[in-house]
mmCIF file of C-alpha atoms in Angstrom:
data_model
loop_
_atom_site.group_PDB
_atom_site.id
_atom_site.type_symbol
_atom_site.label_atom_id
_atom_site.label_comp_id
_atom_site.label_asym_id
_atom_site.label_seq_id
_atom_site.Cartn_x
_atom_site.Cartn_y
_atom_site.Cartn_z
ATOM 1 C CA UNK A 1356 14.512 38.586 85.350
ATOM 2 C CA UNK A 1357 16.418 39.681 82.092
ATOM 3 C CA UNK A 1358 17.761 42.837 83.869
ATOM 4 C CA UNK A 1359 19.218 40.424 86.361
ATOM 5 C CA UNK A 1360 21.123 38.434 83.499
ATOM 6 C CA UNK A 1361 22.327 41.425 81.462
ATOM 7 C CA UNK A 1362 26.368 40.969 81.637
ATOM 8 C CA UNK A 1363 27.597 44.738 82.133
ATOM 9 C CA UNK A 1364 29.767 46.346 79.276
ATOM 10 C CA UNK A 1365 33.561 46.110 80.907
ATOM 11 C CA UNK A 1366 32.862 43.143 82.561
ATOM 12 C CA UNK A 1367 35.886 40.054 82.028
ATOM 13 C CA UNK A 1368 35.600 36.507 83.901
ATOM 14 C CA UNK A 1369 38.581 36.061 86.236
ATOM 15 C CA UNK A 1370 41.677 33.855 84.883
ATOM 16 C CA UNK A 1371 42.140 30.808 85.952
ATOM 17 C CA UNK A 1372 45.146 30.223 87.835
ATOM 18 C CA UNK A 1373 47.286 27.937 89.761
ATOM 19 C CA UNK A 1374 46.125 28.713 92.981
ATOM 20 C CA UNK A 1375 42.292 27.369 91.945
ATOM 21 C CA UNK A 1376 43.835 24.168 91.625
ATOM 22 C CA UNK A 1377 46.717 23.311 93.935
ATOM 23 C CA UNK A 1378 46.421 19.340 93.485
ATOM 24 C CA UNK A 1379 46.721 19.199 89.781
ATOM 25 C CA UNK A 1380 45.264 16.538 87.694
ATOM 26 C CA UNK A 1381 44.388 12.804 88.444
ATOM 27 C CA UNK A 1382 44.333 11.056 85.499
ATOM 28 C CA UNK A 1383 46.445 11.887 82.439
ATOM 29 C CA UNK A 1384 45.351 12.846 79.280
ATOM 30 C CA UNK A 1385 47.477 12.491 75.687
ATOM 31 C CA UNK A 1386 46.080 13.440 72.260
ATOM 32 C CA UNK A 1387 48.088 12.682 68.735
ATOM 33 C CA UNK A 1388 48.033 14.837 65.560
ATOM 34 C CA UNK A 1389 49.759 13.876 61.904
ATOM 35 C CA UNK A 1390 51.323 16.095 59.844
ATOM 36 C CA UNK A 1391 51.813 16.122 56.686
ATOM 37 C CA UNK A 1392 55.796 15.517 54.894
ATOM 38 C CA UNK A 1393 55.865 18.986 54.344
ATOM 39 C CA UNK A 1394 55.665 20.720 57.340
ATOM 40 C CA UNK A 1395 58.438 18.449 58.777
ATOM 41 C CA UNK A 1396 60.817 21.429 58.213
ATOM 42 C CA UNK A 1397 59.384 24.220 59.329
ATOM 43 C CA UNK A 1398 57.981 21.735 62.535
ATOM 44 C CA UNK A 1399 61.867 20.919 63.446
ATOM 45 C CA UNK A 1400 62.525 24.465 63.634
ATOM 46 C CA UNK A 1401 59.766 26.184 65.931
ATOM 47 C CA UNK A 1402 59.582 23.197 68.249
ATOM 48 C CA UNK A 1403 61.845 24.068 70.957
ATOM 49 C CA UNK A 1404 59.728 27.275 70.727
ATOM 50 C CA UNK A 1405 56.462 25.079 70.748
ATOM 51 C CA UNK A 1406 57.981 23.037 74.121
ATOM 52 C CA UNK A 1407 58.735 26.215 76.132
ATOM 53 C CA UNK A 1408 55.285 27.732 75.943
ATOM 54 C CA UNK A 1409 53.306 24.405 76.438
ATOM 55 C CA UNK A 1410 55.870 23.756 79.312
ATOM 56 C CA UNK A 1411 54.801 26.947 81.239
ATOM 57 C CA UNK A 1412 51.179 25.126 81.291
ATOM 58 C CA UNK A 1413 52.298 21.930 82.710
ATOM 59 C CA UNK A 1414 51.967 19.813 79.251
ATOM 60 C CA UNK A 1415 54.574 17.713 77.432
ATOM 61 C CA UNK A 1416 55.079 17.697 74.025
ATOM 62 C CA UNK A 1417 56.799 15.236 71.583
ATOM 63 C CA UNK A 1418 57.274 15.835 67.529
ATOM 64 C CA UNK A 1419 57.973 11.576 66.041
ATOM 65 C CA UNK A 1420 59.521 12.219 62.461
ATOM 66 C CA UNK A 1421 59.503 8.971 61.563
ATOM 67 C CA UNK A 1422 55.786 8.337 62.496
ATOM 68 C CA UNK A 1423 55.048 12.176 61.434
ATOM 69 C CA UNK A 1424 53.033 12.639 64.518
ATOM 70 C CA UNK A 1425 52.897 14.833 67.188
ATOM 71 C CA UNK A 1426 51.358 14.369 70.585
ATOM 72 C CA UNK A 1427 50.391 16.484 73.755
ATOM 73 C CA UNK A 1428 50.411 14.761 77.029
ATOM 74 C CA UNK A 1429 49.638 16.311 80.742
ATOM 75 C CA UNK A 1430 51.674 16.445 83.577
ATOM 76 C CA UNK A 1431 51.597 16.209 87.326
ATOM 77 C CA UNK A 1432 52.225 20.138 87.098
ATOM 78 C CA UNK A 1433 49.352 20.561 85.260
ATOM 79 C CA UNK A 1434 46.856 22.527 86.977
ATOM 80 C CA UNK A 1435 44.192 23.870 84.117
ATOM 81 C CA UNK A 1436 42.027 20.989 83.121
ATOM 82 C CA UNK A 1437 41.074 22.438 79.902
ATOM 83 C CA UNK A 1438 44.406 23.617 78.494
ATOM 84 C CA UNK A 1439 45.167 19.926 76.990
ATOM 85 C CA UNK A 1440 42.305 20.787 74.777
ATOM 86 C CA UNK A 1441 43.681 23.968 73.402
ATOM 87 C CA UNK A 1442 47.032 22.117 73.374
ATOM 88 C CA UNK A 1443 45.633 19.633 71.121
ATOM 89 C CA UNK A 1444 43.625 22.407 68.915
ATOM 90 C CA UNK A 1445 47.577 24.052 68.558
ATOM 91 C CA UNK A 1446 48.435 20.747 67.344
ATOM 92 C CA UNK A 1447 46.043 21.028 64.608
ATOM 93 C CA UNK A 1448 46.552 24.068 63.249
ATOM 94 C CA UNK A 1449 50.545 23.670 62.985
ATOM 95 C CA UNK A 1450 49.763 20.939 60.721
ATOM 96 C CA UNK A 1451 47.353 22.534 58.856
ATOM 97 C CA UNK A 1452 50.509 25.148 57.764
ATOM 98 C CA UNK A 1453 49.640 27.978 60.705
ATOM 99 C CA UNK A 1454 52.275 29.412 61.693
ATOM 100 C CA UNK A 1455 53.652 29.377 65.347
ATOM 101 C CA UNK A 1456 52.970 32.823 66.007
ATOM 102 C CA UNK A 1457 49.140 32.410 65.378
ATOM 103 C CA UNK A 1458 48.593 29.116 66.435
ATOM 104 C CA UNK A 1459 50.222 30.093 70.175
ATOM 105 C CA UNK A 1460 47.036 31.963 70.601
ATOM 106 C CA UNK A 1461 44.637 29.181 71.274
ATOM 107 C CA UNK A 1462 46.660 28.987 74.544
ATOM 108 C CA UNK A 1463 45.030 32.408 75.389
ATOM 109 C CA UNK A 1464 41.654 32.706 77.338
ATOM 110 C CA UNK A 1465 38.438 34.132 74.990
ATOM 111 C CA UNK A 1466 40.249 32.107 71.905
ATOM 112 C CA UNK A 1467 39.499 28.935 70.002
ATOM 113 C CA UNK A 1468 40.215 27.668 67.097
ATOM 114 C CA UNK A 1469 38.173 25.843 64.133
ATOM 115 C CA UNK A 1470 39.475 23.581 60.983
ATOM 116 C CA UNK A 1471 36.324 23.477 58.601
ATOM 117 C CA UNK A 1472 36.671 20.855 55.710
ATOM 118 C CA UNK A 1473 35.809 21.916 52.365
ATOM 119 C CA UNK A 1474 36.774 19.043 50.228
ATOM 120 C CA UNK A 1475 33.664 17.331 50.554
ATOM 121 C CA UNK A 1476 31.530 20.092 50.301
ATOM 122 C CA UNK A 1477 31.793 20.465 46.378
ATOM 123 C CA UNK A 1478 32.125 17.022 44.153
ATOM 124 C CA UNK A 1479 33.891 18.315 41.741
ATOM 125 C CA UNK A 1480 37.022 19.475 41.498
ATOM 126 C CA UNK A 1481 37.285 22.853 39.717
ATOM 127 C CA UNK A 1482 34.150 23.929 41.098
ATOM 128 C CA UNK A 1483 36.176 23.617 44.424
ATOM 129 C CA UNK A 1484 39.590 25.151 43.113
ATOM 130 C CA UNK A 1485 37.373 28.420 41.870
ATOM 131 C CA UNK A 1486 34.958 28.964 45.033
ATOM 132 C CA UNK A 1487 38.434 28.412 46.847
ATOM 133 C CA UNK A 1488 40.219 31.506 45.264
ATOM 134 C CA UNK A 1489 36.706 32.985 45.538
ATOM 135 C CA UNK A 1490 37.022 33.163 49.064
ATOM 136 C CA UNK A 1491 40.555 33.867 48.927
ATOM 137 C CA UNK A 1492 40.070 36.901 46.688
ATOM 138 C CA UNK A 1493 42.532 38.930 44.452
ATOM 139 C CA UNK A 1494 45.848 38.956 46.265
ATOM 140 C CA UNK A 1495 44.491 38.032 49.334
ATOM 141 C CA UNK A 1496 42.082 40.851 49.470
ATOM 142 C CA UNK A 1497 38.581 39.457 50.738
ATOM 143 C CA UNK A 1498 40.122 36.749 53.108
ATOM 144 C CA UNK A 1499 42.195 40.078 54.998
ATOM 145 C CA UNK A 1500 38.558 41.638 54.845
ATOM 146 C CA UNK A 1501 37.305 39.118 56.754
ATOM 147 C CA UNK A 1502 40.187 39.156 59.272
ATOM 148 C CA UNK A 1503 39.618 42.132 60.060
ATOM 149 C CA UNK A 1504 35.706 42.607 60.451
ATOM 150 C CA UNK A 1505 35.741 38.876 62.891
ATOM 151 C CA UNK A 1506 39.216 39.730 64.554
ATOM 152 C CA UNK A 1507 40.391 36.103 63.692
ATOM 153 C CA UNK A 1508 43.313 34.854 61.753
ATOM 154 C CA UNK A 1509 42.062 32.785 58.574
ATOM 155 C CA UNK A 1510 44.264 30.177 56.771
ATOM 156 C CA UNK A 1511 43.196 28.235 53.300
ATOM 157 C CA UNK A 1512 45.116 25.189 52.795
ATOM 158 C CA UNK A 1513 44.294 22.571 50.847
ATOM 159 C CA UNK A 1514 41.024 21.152 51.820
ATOM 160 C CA UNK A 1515 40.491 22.624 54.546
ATOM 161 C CA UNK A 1516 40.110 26.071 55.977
ATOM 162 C CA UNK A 1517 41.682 26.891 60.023
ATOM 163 C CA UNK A 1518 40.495 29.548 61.834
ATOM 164 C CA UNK A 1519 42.290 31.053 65.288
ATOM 165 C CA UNK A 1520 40.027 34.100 66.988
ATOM 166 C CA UNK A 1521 37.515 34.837 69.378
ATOM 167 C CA UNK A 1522 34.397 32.580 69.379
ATOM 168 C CA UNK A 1523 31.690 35.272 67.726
ATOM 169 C CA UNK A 1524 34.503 35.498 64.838
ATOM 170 C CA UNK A 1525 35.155 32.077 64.458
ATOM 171 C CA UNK A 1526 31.155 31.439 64.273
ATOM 172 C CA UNK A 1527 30.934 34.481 61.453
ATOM 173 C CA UNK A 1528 34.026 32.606 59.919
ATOM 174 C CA UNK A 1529 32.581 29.428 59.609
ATOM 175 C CA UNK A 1530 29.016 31.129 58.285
ATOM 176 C CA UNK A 1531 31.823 32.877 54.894
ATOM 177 C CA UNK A 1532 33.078 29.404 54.602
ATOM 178 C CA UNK A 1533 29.619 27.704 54.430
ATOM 179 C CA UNK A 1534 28.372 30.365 52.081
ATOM 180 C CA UNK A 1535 31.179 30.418 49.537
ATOM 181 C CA UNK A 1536 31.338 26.981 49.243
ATOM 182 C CA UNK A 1537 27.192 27.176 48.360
ATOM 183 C CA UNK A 1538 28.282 29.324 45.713
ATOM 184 C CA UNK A 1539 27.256 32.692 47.153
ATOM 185 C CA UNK A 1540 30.028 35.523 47.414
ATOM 186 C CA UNK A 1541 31.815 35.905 50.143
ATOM 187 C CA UNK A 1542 31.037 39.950 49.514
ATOM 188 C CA UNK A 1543 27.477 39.714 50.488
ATOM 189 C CA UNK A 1544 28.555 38.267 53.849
ATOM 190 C CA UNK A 1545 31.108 40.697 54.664
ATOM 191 C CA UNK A 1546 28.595 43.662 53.813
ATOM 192 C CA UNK A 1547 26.056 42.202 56.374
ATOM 193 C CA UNK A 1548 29.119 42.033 58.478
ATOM 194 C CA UNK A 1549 30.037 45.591 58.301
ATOM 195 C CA UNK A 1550 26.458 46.817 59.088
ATOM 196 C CA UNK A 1551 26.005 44.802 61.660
ATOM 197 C CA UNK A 1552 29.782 46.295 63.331
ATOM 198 C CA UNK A 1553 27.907 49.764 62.720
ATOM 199 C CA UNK A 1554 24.821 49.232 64.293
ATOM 200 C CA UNK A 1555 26.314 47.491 67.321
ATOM 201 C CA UNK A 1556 27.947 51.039 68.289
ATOM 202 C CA UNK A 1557 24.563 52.608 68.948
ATOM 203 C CA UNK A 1558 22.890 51.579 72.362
ATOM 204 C CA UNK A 1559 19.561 52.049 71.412
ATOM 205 C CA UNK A 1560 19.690 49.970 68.594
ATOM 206 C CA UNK A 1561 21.051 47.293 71.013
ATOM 207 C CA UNK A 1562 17.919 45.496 71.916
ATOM 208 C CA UNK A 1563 15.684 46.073 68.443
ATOM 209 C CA UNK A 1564 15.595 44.022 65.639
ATOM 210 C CA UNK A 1565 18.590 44.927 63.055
ATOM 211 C CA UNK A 1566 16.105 42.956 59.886
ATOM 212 C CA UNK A 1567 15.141 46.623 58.571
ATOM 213 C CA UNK A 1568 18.897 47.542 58.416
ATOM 214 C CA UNK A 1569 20.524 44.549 56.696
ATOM 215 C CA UNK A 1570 20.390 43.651 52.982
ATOM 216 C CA UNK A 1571 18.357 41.343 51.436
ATOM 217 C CA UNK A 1572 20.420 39.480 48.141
ATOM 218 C CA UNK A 1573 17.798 37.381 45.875
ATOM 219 C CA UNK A 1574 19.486 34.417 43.945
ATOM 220 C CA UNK A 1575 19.419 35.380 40.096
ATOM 221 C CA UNK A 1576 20.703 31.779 39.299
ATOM 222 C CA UNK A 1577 17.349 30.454 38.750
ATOM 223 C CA UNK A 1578 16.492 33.347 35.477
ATOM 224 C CA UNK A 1579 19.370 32.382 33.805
ATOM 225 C CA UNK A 1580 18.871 28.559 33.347
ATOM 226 C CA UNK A 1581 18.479 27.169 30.124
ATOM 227 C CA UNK A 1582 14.877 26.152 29.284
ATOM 228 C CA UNK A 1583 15.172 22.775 27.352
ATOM 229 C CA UNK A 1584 14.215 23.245 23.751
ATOM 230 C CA UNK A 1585 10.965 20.431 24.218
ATOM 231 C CA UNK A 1586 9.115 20.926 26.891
ATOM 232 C CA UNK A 1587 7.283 17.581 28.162
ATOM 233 C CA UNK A 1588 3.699 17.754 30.081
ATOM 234 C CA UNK A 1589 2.084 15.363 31.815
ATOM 235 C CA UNK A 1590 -1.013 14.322 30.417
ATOM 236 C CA UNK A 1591 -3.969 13.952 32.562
ATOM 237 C CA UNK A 1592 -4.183 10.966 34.748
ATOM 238 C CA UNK A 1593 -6.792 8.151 33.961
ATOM 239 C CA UNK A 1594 -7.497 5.120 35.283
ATOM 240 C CA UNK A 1595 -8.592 3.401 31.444
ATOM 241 C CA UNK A 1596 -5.676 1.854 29.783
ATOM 242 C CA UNK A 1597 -4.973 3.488 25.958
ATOM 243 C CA UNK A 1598 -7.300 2.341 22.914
ATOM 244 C CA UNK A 1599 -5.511 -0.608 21.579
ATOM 245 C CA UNK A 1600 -3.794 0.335 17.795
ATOM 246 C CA UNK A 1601 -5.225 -0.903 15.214
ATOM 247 C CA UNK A 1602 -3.987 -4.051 13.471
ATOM 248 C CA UNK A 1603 -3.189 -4.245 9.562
ATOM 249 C CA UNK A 1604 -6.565 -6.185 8.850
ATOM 250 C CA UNK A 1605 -8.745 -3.830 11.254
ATOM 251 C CA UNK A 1606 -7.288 -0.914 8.398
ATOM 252 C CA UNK A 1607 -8.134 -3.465 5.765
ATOM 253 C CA UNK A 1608 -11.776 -4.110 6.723
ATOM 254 C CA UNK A 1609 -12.395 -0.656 7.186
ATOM 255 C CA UNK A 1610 -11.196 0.373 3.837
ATOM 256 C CA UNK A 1611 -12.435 -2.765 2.256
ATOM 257 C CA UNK A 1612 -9.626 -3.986 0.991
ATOM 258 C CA UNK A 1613 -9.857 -7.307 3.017
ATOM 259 C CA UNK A 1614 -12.778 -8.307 0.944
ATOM 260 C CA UNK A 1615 -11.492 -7.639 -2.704
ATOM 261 C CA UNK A 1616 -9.643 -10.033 -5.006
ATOM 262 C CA UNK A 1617 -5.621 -10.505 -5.059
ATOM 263 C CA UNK A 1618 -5.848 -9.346 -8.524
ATOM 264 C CA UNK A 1619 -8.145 -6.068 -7.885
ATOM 265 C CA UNK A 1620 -5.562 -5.302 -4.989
ATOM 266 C CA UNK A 1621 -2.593 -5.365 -7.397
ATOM 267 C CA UNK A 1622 -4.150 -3.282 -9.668
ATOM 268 C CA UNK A 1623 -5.595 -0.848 -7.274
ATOM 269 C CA UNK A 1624 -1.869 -0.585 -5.747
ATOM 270 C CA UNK A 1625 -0.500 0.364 -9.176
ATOM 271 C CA UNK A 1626 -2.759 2.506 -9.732
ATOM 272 C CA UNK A 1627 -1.665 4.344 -6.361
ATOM 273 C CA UNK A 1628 1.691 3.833 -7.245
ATOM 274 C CA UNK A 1629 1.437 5.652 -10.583
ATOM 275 C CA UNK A 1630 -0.629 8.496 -9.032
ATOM 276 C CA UNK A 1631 2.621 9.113 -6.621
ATOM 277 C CA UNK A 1632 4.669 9.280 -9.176
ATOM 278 C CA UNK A 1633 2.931 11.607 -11.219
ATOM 279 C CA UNK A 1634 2.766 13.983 -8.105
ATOM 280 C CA UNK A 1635 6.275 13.670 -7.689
ATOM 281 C CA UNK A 1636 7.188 14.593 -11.205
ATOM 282 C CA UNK A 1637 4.869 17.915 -11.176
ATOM 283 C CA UNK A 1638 6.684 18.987 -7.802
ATOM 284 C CA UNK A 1639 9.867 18.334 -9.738
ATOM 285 C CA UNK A 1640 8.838 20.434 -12.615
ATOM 286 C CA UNK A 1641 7.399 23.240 -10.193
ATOM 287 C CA UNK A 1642 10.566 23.013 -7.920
ATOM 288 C CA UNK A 1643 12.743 23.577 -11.388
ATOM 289 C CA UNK A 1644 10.490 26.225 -13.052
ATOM 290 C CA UNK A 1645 10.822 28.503 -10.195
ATOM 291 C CA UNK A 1646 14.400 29.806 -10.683
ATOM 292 C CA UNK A 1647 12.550 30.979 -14.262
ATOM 293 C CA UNK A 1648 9.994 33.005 -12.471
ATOM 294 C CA UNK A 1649 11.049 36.610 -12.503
ATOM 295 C CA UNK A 1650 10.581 38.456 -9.152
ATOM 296 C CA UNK A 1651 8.507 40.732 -8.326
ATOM 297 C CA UNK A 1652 9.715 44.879 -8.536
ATOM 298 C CA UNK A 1653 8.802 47.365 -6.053
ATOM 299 C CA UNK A 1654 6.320 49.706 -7.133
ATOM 300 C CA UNK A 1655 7.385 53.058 -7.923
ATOM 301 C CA UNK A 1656 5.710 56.062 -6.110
ATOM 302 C CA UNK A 1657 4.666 58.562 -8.486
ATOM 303 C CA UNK A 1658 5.912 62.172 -7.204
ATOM 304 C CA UNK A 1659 3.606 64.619 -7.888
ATOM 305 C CA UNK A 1660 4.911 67.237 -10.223
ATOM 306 C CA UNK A 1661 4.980 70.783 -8.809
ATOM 307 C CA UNK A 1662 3.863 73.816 -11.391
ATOM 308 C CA UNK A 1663 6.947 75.194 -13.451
ATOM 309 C CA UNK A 1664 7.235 78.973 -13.140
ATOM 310 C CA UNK A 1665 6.007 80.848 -16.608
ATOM 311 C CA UNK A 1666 8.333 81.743 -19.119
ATOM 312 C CA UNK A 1667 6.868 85.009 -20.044
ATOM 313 C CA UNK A 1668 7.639 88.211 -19.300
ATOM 314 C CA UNK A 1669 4.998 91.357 -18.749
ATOM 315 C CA UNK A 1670 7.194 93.673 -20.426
ATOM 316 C CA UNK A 1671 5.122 96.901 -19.489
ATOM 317 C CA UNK A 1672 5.183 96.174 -15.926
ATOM 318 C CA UNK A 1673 9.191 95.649 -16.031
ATOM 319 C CA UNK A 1674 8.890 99.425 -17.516
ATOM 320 C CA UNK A 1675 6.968 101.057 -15.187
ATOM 321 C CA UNK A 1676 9.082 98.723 -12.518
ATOM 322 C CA UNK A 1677 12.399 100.404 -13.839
ATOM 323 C CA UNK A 1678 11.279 104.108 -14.319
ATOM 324 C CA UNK A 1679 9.909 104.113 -10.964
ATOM 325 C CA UNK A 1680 13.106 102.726 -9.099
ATOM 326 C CA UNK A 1681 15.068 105.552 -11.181
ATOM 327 C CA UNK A 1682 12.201 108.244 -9.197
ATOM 328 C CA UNK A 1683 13.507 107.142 -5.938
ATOM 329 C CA UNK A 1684 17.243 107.091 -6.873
ATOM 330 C CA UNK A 1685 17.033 110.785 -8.044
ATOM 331 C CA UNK A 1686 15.224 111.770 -4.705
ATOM 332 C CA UNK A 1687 17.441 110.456 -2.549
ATOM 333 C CA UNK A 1688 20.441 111.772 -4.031
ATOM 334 C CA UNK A 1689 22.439 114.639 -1.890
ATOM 335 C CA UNK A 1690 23.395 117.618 -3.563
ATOM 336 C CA UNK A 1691 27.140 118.419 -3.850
ATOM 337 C CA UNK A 1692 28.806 120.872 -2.054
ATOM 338 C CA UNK A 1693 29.897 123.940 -4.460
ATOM 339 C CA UNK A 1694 34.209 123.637 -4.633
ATOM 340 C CA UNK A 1695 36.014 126.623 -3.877
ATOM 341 C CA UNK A 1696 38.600 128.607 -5.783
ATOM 342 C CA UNK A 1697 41.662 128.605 -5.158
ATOM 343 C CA UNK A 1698 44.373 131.038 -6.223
ATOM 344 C CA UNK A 1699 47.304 129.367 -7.955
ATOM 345 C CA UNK A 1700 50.712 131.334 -6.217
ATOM 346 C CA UNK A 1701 52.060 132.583 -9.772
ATOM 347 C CA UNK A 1702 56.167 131.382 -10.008
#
């Protein structure tokens, strides 16, 4: 059954032409875009440009200034049923600031074209302005990677992010987009990405599992939270309400001051008082004495001292010493040769 399914390698689905459907349309079909002030320019311009291609396809377009709309409408000569919809998706992505040149692609069989919104992704702000650029990269550098590994033209505007390619790039497109806005790199993405365009070259890796082959990125987000300073644990759960506190006579009673006189309490909480104060004038005294106390010094290590050498001299053994070093000079010394005469030429 799957061999029977298996689409073969250089296979392509026929076009569509105009001979598939001679009778056209019944009903007609319209669909309206804005566009933002901006783009009212550079819309004036390519629009006759925009009317001829659309025109070859049977549909009628109309850019309102005033309104800053622009709308797609089929024809009686219309004879593909689907190209309004890729009309419409052109519509989008000139006012999302693609330009002509890319955006005429939808019109082409095998491509489509995405707008993903990413304003409402992130709540705040600068988080969205950074994982933006993020995904943009420096000068432009990881959104061209991307263009090139899913063969699809990518354009970051704003808050939102247009895509025009075929639909396995626009689907790893949208994945980038997803994952950037989640706060994970667009890098890891387009590493999988280049793997994956690696592995699909060999045919016997075609129907295995690629899992072994990919990477596998762990979060480190999670280490590098701060731990608050207090942490607070639950305390077991019980079904008995707390002890009630006790009350100022309950302390009383079981001290027994609730049964002594008014006079015996006054003097007993004098005598407390004075005790305090007492205590408080010692620490005083201690607290002021110690910036009298002299520190303590490090103990010194005592070195143990080596012997000194003797002063004394054995003054026969320096004799024999000398007269026997003056043995071995004489020995040793060669004799020298006898000089010979010579004869003095008498002037």
């Amino acid at each position: 059954m799957d061999e029977g399914l298996e689409i073969p390698k250089d296979w392509k689905e026929t076009a569509f032409t105009k001979e598939d459907n001679p009778t056209g349309l019944l009903e007609e079909s319209s669909f309206a875009t804005l566009f933002p002030k901006y783009r009212e320019k550079y819309l004036r311009d390519c629009w006759p440009l925009v009317q001829k291609s659309l025109s070859e396809h049977g549909i009628k377009a109309n850019l309102d200034v005033i309104e800053g709309s622009m709308t797609v409408q089929t024809t009686r000569k219309t004879w593909d049923p689907f190209i309004i919809i890729k009309a419409r998706d052109m519509m989008k992505l000139l006012a999302r600031s693609v330009p002509y040149e890319q955006a005429i692609r939808v019109l082409e069989d095998g491509m489509s074209a995405e707008v993903i919104k990413i304003g409402r992704m992130v709540p705040n702000r600068e988080r969205l302005v950074k994982r933006r650029q993020r995904l943009i990269g420096p000068n432009g550098s990881t959104l061209k990677a991307v263009e090139l590994l899913t063969k699809c033209y990518v354009m970051v505007q704003g808050n939102t992010v247009a895509a025009v390619g075929p639909h396995r790039g626009l689907r790893d497109v949208n994945k980038v987009v997803i994952d950037t806005m989640k706060n994970v790199h667009p890098i890891y993405n387009i590493k999988t990405m280049m793997i994956k365009r690696e592995l699909m070259k060999d045919e016997n890796l075609r129907n295995e599992s690629w899992d072994r082959f990919l990477p596998k990125f762990k979060s480190k987000n999670l280490a590098k939270r701060k731990q608050p300073a207090k942490k607070r644990t639950k305390k077991e759960y019980t079904p008995f309400p707390p002890p009630q506190p006790e009350s100022k006579m309950d302390k009383e009673i079981s001290t027994g001051e609730y049964f002594q006189k008014e006079n015996e309490r006054k003097a007993k909480a004098r005598e407390m008082k004075k005790r305090k104060q007492v205590e408080a004038v010692v620490k005083k005294q201690e607290k002021r004495l110690k910036a009298f106390v002299a520190p303590k010094e490090p103990a010194v290590k005592q070195t143990k001292e080596k012997p000194s050498p003797s002063n004394d001299v054995d003054i026969d053994a320096l004799k024999a010493k000398i007269i026997k070093s003056k043995k071995k000079g004489s020995l040793q010394k060669p004799k020298s040769a006898p000089k010979k005469k010579t004869l003095s030429a008498k002037s």
